[in-house]
CSV table of C-alpha atoms and ligand atoms in Angstrom, one decimal:
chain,number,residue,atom,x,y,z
A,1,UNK,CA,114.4,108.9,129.2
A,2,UNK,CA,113.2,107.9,132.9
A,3,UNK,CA,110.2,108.2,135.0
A,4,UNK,CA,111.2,111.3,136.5
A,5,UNK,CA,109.5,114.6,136.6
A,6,UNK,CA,112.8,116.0,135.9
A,7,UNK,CA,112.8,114.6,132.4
A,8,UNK,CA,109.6,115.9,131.2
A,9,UNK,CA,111.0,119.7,133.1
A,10,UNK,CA,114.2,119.4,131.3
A,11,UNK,CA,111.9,118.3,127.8
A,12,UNK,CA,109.8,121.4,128.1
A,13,UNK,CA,112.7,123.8,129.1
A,14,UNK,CA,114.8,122.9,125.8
A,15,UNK,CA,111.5,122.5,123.9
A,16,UNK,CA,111.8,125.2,121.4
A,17,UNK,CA,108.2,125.5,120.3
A,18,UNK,CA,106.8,125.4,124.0
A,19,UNK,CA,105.8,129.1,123.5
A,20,UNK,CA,103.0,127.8,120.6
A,21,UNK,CA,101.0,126.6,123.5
A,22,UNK,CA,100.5,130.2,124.4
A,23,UNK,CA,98.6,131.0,121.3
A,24,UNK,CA,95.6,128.6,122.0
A,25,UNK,CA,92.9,129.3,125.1
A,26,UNK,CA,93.0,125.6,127.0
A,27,UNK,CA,89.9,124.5,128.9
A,28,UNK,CA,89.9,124.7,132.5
A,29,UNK,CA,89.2,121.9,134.7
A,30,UNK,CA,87.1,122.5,137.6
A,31,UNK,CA,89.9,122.4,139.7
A,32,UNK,CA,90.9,125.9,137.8
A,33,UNK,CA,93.8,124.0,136.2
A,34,UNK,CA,94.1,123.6,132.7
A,35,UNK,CA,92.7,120.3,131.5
A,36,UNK,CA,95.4,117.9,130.0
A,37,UNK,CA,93.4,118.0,126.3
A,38,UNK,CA,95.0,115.0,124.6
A,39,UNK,CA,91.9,115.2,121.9
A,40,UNK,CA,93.4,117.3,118.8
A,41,UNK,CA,93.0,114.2,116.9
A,42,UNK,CA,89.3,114.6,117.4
A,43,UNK,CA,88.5,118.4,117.7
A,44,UNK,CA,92.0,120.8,117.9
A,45,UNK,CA,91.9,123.4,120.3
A,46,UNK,CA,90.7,126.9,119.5
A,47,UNK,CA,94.0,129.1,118.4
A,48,UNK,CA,93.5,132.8,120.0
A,49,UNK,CA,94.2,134.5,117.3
A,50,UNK,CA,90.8,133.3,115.6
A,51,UNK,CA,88.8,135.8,117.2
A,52,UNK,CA,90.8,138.3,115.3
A,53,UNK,CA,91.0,136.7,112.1
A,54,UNK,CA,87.2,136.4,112.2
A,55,UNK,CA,86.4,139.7,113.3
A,56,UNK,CA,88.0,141.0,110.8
A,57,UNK,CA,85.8,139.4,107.8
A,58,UNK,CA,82.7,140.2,110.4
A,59,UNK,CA,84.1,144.1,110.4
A,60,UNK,CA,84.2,144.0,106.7
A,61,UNK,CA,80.7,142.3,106.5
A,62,UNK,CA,79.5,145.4,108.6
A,63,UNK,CA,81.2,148.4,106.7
A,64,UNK,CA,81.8,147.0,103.9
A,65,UNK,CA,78.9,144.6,102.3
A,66,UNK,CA,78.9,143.3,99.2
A,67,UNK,CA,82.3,145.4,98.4
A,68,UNK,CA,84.3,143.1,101.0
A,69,UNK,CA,84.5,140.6,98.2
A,70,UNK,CA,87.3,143.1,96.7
A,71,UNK,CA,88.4,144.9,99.5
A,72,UNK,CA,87.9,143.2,102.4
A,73,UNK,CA,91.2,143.0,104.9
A,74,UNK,CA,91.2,140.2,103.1
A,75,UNK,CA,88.7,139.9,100.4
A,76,UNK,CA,86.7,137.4,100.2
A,77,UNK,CA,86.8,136.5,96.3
A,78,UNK,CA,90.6,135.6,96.4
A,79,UNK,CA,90.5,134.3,100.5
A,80,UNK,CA,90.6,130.3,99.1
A,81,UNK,CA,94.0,131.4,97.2
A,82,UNK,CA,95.4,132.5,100.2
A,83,UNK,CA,94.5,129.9,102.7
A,84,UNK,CA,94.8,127.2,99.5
A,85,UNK,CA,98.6,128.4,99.1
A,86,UNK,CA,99.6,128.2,102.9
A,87,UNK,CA,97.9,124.3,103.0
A,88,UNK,CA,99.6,122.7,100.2
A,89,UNK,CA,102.9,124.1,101.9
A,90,UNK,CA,101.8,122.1,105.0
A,91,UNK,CA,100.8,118.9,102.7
A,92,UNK,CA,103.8,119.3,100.9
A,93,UNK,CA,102.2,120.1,98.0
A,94,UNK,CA,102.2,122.5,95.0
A,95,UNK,CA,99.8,125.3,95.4
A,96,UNK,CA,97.7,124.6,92.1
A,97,UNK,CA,97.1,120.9,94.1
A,98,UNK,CA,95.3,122.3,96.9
A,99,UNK,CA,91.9,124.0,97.6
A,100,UNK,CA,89.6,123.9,100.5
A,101,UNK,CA,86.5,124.1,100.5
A,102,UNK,CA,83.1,121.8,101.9
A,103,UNK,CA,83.7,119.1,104.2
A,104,UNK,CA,85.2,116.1,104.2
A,105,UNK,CA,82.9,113.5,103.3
A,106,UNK,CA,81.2,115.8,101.1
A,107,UNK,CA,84.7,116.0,99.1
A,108,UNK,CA,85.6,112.4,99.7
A,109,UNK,CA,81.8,111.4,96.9
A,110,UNK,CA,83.2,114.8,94.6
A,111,UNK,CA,86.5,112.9,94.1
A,112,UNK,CA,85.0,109.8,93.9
A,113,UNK,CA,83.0,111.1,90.7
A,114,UNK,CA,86.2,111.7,89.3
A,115,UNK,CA,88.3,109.4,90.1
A,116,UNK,CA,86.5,106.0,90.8
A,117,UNK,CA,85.2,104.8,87.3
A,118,UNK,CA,84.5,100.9,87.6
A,119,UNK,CA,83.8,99.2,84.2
A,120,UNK,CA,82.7,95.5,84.4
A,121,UNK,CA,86.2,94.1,84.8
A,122,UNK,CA,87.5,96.3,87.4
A,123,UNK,CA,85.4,97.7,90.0
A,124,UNK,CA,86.6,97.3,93.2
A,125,UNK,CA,87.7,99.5,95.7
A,126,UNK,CA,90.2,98.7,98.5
A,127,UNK,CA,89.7,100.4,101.9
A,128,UNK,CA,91.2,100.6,105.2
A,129,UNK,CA,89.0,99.4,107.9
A,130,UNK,CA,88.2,101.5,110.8
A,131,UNK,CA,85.3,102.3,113.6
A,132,UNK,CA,84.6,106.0,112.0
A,133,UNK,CA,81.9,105.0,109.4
A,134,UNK,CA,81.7,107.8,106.9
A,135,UNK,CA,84.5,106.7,104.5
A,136,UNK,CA,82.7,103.2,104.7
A,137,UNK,CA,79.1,104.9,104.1
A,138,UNK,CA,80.5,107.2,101.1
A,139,UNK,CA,82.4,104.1,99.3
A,140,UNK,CA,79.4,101.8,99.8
A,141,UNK,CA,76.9,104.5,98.4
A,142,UNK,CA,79.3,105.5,95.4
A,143,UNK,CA,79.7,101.6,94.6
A,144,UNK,CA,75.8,100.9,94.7
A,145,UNK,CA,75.2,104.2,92.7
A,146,UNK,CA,77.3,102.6,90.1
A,147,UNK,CA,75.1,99.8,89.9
A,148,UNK,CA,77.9,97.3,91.7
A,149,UNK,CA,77.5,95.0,94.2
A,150,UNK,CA,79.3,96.2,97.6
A,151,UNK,CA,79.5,92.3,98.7
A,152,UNK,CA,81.8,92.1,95.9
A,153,UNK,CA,83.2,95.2,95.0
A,154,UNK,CA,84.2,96.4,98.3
A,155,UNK,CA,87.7,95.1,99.5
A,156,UNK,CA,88.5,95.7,103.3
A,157,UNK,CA,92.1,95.9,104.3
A,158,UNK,CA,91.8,93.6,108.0
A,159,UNK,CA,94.6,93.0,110.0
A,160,UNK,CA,95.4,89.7,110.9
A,161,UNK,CA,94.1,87.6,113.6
A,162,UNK,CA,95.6,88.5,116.5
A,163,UNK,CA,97.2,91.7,115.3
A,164,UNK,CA,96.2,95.6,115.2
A,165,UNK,CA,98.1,96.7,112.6
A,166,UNK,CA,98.3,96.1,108.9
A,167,UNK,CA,101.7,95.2,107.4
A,168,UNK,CA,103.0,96.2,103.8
A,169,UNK,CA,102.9,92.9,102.9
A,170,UNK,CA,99.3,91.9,103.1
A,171,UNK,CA,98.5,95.1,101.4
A,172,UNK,CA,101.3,93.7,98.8
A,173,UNK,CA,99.5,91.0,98.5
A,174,UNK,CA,96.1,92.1,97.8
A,175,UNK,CA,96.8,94.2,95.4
A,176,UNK,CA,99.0,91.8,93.8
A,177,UNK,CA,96.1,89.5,93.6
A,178,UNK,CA,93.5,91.6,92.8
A,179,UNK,CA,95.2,95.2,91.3
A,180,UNK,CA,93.8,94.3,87.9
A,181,UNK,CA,90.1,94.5,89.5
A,182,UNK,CA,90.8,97.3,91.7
A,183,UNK,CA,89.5,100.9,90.1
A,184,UNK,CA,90.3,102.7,93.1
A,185,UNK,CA,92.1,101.8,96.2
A,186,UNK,CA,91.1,104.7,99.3
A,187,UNK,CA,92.7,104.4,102.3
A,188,UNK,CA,93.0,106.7,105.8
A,189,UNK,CA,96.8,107.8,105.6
A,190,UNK,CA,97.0,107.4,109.5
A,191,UNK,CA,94.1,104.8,110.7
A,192,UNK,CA,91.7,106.5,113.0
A,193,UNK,CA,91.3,103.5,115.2
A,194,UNK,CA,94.8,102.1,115.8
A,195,UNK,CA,96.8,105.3,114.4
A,196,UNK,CA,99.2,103.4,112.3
A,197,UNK,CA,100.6,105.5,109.9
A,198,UNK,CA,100.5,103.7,106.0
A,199,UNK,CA,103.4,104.1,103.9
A,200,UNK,CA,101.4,106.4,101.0
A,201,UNK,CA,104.4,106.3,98.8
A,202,UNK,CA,104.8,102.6,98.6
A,203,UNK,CA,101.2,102.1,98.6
A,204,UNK,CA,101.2,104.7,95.6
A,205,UNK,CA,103.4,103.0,93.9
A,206,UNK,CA,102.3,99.4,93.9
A,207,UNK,CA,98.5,100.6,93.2
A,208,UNK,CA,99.8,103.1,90.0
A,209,UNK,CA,101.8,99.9,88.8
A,210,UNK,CA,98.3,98.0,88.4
A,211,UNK,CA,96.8,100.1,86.9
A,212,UNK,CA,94.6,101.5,90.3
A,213,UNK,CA,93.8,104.8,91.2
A,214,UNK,CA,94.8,105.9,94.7
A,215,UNK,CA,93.5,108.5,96.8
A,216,UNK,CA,94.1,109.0,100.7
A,217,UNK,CA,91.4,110.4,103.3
A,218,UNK,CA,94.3,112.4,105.6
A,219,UNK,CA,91.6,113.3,108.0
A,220,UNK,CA,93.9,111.9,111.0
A,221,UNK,CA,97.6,112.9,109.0
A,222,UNK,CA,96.8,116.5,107.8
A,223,UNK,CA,98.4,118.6,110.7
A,224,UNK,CA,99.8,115.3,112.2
A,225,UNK,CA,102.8,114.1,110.0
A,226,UNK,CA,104.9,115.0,107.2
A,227,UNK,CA,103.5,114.8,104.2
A,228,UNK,CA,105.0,114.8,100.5
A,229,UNK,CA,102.2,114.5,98.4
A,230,UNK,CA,103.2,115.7,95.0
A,231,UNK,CA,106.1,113.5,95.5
A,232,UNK,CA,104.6,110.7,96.6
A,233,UNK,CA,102.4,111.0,94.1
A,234,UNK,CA,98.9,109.9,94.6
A,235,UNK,CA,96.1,110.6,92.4
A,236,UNK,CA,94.5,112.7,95.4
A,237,UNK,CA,93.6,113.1,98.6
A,238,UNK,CA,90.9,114.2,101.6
A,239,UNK,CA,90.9,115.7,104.8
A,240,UNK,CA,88.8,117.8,107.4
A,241,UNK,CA,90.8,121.1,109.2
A,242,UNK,CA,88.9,120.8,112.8
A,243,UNK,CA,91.2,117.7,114.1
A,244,UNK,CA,95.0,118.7,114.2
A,245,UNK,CA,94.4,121.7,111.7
A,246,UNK,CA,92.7,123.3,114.5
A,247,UNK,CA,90.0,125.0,112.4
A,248,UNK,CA,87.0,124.6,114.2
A,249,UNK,CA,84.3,122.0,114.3
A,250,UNK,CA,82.6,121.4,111.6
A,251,UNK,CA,85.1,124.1,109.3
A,252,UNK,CA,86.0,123.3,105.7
A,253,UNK,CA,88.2,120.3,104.2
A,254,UNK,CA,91.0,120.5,101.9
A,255,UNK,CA,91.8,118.6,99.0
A,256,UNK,CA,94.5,117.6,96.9
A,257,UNK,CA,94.8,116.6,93.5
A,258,UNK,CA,97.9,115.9,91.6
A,259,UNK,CA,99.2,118.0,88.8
A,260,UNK,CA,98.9,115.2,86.4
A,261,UNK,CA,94.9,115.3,86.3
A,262,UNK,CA,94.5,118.8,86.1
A,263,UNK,CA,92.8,120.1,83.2
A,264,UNK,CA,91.5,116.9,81.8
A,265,UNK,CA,88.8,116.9,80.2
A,266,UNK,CA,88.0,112.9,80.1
A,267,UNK,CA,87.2,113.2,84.1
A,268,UNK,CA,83.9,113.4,84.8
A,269,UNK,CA,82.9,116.0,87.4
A,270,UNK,CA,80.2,117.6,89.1
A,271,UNK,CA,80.9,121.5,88.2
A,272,UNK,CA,79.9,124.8,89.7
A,273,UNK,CA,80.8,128.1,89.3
A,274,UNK,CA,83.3,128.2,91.7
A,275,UNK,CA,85.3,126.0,89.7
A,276,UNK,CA,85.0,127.7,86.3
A,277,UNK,CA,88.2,129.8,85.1
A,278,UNK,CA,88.3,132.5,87.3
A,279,UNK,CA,89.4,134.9,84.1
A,280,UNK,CA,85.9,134.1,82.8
A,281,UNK,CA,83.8,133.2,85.9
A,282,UNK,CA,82.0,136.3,86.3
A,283,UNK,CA,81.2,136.9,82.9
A,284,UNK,CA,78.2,134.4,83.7
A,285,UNK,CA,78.7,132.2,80.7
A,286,UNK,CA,76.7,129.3,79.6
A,287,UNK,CA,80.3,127.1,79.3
A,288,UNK,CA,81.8,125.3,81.7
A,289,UNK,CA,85.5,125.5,81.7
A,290,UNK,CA,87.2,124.8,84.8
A,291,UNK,CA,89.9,126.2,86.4
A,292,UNK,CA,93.3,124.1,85.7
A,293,UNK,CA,94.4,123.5,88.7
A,294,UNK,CA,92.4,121.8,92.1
A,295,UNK,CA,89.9,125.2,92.3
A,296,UNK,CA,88.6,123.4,89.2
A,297,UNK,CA,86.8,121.1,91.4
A,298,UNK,CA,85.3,124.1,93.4
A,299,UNK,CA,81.3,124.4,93.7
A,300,UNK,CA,80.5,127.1,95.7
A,301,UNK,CA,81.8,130.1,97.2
A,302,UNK,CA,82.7,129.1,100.4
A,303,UNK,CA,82.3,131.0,104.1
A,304,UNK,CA,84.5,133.5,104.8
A,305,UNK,CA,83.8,133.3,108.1
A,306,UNK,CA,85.1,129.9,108.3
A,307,UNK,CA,88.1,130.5,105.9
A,308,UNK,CA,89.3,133.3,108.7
A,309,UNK,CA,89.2,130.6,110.9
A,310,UNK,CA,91.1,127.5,109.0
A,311,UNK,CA,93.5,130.9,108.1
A,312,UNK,CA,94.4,131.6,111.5
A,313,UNK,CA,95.7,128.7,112.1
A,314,UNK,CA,97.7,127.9,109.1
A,315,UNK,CA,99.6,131.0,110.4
A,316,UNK,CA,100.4,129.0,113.6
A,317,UNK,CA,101.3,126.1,111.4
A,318,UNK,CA,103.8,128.1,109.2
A,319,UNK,CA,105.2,130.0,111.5
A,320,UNK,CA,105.9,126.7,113.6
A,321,UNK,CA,107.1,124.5,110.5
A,322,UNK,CA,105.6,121.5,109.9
A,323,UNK,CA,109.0,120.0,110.1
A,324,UNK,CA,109.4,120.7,113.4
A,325,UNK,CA,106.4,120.1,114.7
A,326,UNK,CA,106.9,116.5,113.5
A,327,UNK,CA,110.1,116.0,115.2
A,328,UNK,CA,108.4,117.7,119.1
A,329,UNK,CA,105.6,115.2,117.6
A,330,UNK,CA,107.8,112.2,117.9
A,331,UNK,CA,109.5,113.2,120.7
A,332,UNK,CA,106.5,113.5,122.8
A,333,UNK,CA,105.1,110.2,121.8
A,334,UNK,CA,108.0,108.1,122.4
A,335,UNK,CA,107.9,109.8,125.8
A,336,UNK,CA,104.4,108.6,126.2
A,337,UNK,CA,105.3,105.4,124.8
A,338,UNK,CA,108.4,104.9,127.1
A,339,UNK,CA,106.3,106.1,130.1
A,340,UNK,CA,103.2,103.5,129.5
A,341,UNK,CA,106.0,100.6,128.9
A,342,UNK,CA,108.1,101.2,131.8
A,343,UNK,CA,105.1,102.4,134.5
A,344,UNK,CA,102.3,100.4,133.6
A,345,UNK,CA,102.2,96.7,134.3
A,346,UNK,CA,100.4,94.7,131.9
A,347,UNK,CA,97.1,96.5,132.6
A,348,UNK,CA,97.5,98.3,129.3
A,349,UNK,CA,98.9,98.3,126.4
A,350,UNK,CA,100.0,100.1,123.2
A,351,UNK,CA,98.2,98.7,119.9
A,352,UNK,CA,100.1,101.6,118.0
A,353,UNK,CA,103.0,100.3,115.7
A,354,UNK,CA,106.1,101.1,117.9
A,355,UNK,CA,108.3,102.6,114.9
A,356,UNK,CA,108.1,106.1,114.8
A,357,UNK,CA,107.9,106.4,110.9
A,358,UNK,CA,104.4,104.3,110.9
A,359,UNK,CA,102.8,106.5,113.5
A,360,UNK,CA,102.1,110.0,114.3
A,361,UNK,CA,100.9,111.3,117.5
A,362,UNK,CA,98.1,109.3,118.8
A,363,UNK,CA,98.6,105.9,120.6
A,364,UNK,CA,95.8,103.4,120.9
A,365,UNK,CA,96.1,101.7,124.4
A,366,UNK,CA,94.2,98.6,125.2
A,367,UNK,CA,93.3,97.7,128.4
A,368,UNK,CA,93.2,93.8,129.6
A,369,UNK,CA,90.3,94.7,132.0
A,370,UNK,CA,88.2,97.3,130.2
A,371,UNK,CA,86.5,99.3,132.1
A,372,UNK,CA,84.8,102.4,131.4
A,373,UNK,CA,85.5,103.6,135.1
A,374,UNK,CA,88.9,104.4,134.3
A,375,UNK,CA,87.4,106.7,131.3
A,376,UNK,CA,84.9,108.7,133.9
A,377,UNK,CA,87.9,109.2,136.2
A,378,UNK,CA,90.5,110.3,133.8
A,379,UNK,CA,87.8,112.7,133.2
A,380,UNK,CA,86.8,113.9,136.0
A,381,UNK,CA,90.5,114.7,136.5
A,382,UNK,CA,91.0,116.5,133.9
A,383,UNK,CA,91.9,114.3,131.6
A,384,UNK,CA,90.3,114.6,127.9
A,385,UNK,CA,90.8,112.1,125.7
A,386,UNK,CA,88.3,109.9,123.7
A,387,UNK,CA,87.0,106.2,124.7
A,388,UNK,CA,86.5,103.1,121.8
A,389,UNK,CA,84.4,100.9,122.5
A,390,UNK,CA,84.9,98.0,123.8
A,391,UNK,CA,88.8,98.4,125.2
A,392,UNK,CA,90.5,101.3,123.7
A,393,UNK,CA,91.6,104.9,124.9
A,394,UNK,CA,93.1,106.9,122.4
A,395,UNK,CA,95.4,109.4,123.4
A,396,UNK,CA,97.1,111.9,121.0
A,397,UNK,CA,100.2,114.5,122.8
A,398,UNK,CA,100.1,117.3,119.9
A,399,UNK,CA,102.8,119.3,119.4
A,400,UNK,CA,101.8,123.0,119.3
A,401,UNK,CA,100.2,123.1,122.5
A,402,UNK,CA,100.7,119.8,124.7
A,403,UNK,CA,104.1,119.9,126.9
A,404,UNK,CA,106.0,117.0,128.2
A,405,UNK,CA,104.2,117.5,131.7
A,406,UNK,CA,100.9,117.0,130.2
A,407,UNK,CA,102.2,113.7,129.1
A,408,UNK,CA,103.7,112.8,132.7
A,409,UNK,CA,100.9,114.2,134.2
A,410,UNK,CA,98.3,112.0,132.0
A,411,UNK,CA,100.6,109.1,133.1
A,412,UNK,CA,100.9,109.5,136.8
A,413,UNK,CA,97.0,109.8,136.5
A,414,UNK,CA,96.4,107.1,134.3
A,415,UNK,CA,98.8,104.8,136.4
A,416,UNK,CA,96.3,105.9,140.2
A,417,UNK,CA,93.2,105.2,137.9
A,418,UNK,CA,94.4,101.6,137.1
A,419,UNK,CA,95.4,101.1,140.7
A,420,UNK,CA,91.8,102.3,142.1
A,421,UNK,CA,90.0,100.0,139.7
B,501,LIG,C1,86.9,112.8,111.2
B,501,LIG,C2,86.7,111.9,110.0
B,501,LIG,C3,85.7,112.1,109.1
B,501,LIG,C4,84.8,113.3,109.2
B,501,LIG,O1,83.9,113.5,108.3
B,501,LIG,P1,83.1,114.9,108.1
B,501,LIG,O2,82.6,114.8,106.7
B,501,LIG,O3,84.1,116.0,108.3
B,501,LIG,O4,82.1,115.0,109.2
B,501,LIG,C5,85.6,111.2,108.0
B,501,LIG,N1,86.5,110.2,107.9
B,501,LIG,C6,87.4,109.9,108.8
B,501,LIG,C7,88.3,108.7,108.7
B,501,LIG,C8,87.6,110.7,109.9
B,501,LIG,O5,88.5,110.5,110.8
């Protein structure tokens, strides 16, 4: 790698999925350019073929009615199979483990009604801390509903003075301390704040061996990194589909749920009659008896509107490979990485872990001076990236649609906005 223009060129000419950027409309800047949108970790852009997808369940609305629910282009009574089947592929899970549906917080207090079950000698819940509130709101509310006392009952994973990011150890060692009080231990797979990446299948591991439950909001890793989670084994998981799943804003959350709790009967849940066996679920029974599989946790029907949407762009996703989107993933961060190191000075620096296997794409950089300035003129360049209060930028190069020159680009603008201030 080197500062060169000619290294991000050469990037994007052998870049094999550079043609994915064609299938999502980029903002323009005022300029008439396109912006440099380094904010899929917030709200993904819009992928083109949406407007199709949805137009179709709108033309099916209009000449069809109530019959679209069978023969819709896709009909809408199977269109959660579907989109459920081509998500678990991208979690790497198995396709009874998946189902979306709701949003993400609203998922986040349905699993908790399974899955966190305090008695008096262990009800605590350890969590990751971060900025974004909701996970905090949702645990705090679930512990107090309970009749606990949050003070007590709520464990928050800190880093140490000094540091950003949280090491396996300490997380080790809490749990080795307290495991045996811990019901449930909930942490963001990829921290929102400092986009450290967690290692879910050791954290798994040492929870299950304590006895814990362990769930995982993905909210910044679905679409971002990798995942294996039937293998790494979990006892389930959250996320939203508007960030790097490119859904929308506001669309629909998926969830996962390993095999091993499906079709229990000792979980409590809250049902619906979405989630009752489909083989009986129009026969309008008084019985509740769920579908085996993750659709068991199913209220509603959900919007097939919105379904079209998260659909067309798990196309994108499958068609790309999540495999190789992680490796372009990497790749452009550790050009962004290289490029603050080695251009910067010490005006800013990276709070993100360095190794590649404990990040995904979004670096944290920190600036010695903060100064909101530098936020208003990256964007009023073009620059669109998001702003933490009180010293942090975070900047997230995603792999289906940002190149190697949006990265240089960012840089070499980044680097004139530093200079000015
Ligand atoms: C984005 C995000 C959410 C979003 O919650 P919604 O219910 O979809 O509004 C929740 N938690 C975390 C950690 C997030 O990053």
């Amino acid at each position: 790698m080197d500062n060169s223009i000619c290294f991000a060129q050469k990037s994007d000419a052998d870049d094999k999925l550079a043609s994915f950027r064609e299938k999502f409309f980029i903002p323009k800047h005022k300029n008439g350019n396109d912006v440099i949108y380094m904010c899929g970790n917030s709200l993904g852009l819009m992928p083109k073929s949406a407007e199709k997808y949805i137009h179709n369940v709108l033309e099916d609305w209009k000449n069809l009615a109530v019959e679209g629910h069978f023969y819709g282009k896709n009909p809408w009574i199977p269109y959660h199979e579907v989109i459920g089947r081509s998500m678990a592929s991208i979690v790497g899970a198995l396709p009874a483990e998946v189902v979306v549906m709701n949003s993400l917080t609203v998922n986040i207090h349905l699993l908790m009604v399974s899955f966190y079950r305090p008695d008096r000698k262990r009800n605590k819940i350890l969590f990751d801390f971060s900025p974004f509130p909701s996970d905090r709101y949702a645990i705090e509310s679930q512990v107090r509903y309970h009749g606990f006392d949050p003070k007590y009952a709520m464990i928050e994973l800190k880093p140490e003075d000094g540091q950003y990011c949280i090491e396996n150890e300490n997380i080790e060692k809490i749990i080795h301390e307290q495991g045996d009080e811990i019901a449930l231990i909930l942490i963001g797979g990829v921290n929102y704040y400092t986009g450290q990446l967690y290692d879910l299948k050791r954290i798994t591991k040492m929870g299950h061996e304590k006895g814990c439950i362990v769930g995982f909001d993905l909210a910044h890793g679905a679409g971002n990194i990798d995942l294996q989670l039937h293998d790494d084994g979990p006892d389930f998981a959250a996320w939203c589909t508007y960030k790097y799943l490119n859904s929308g804003p506001g669309s629909l959350s998926g969830i996962f749920i390993h095999k091993r709790h499906h079709g229990r009967k000792d979980l409590n849940r809250f049902a619906g009659w979405w989630g009752q066996d489909k083989e009986s679920r129009f026969l309008m029974g008084p019985e509740f008896n769920p579908m085996p599989t993750a659709e068991g946790w199913q209220l509603s029907n959900q919007s097939a509107i919105q379904m079209a949407a998260v659909h067309a762009s798990l196309d994108i996703f499958l068609e790309a490979g999540m495999e190789n989107l992680r490796l372009k993933s990497i790749a452009l961060t550790l050009y962004l990485a290289y490029l603050i190191d080695n251009s910067m000075g010490d005006e800013i620096h990276v709070i993100t872990p360095t190794d590649g296997n404990k990040r995904g794409c979004q670096l944290s950089l920190q600036m010695t001076n903060p100064d909101k300035r530098l936020f208003d003129y990256l964007i009023d360049r073009g620059v669109i990236l998001d702003w933490r209060e009180p010293d942090v930028i975070r900047v997230a190069p995603t792999p289906l649609y940002n190149t190697f020159i949006d990265v240089w680009n960012f840089c070499r603008i980044l680097k004139d906005g530093l200079k000015i201030l």
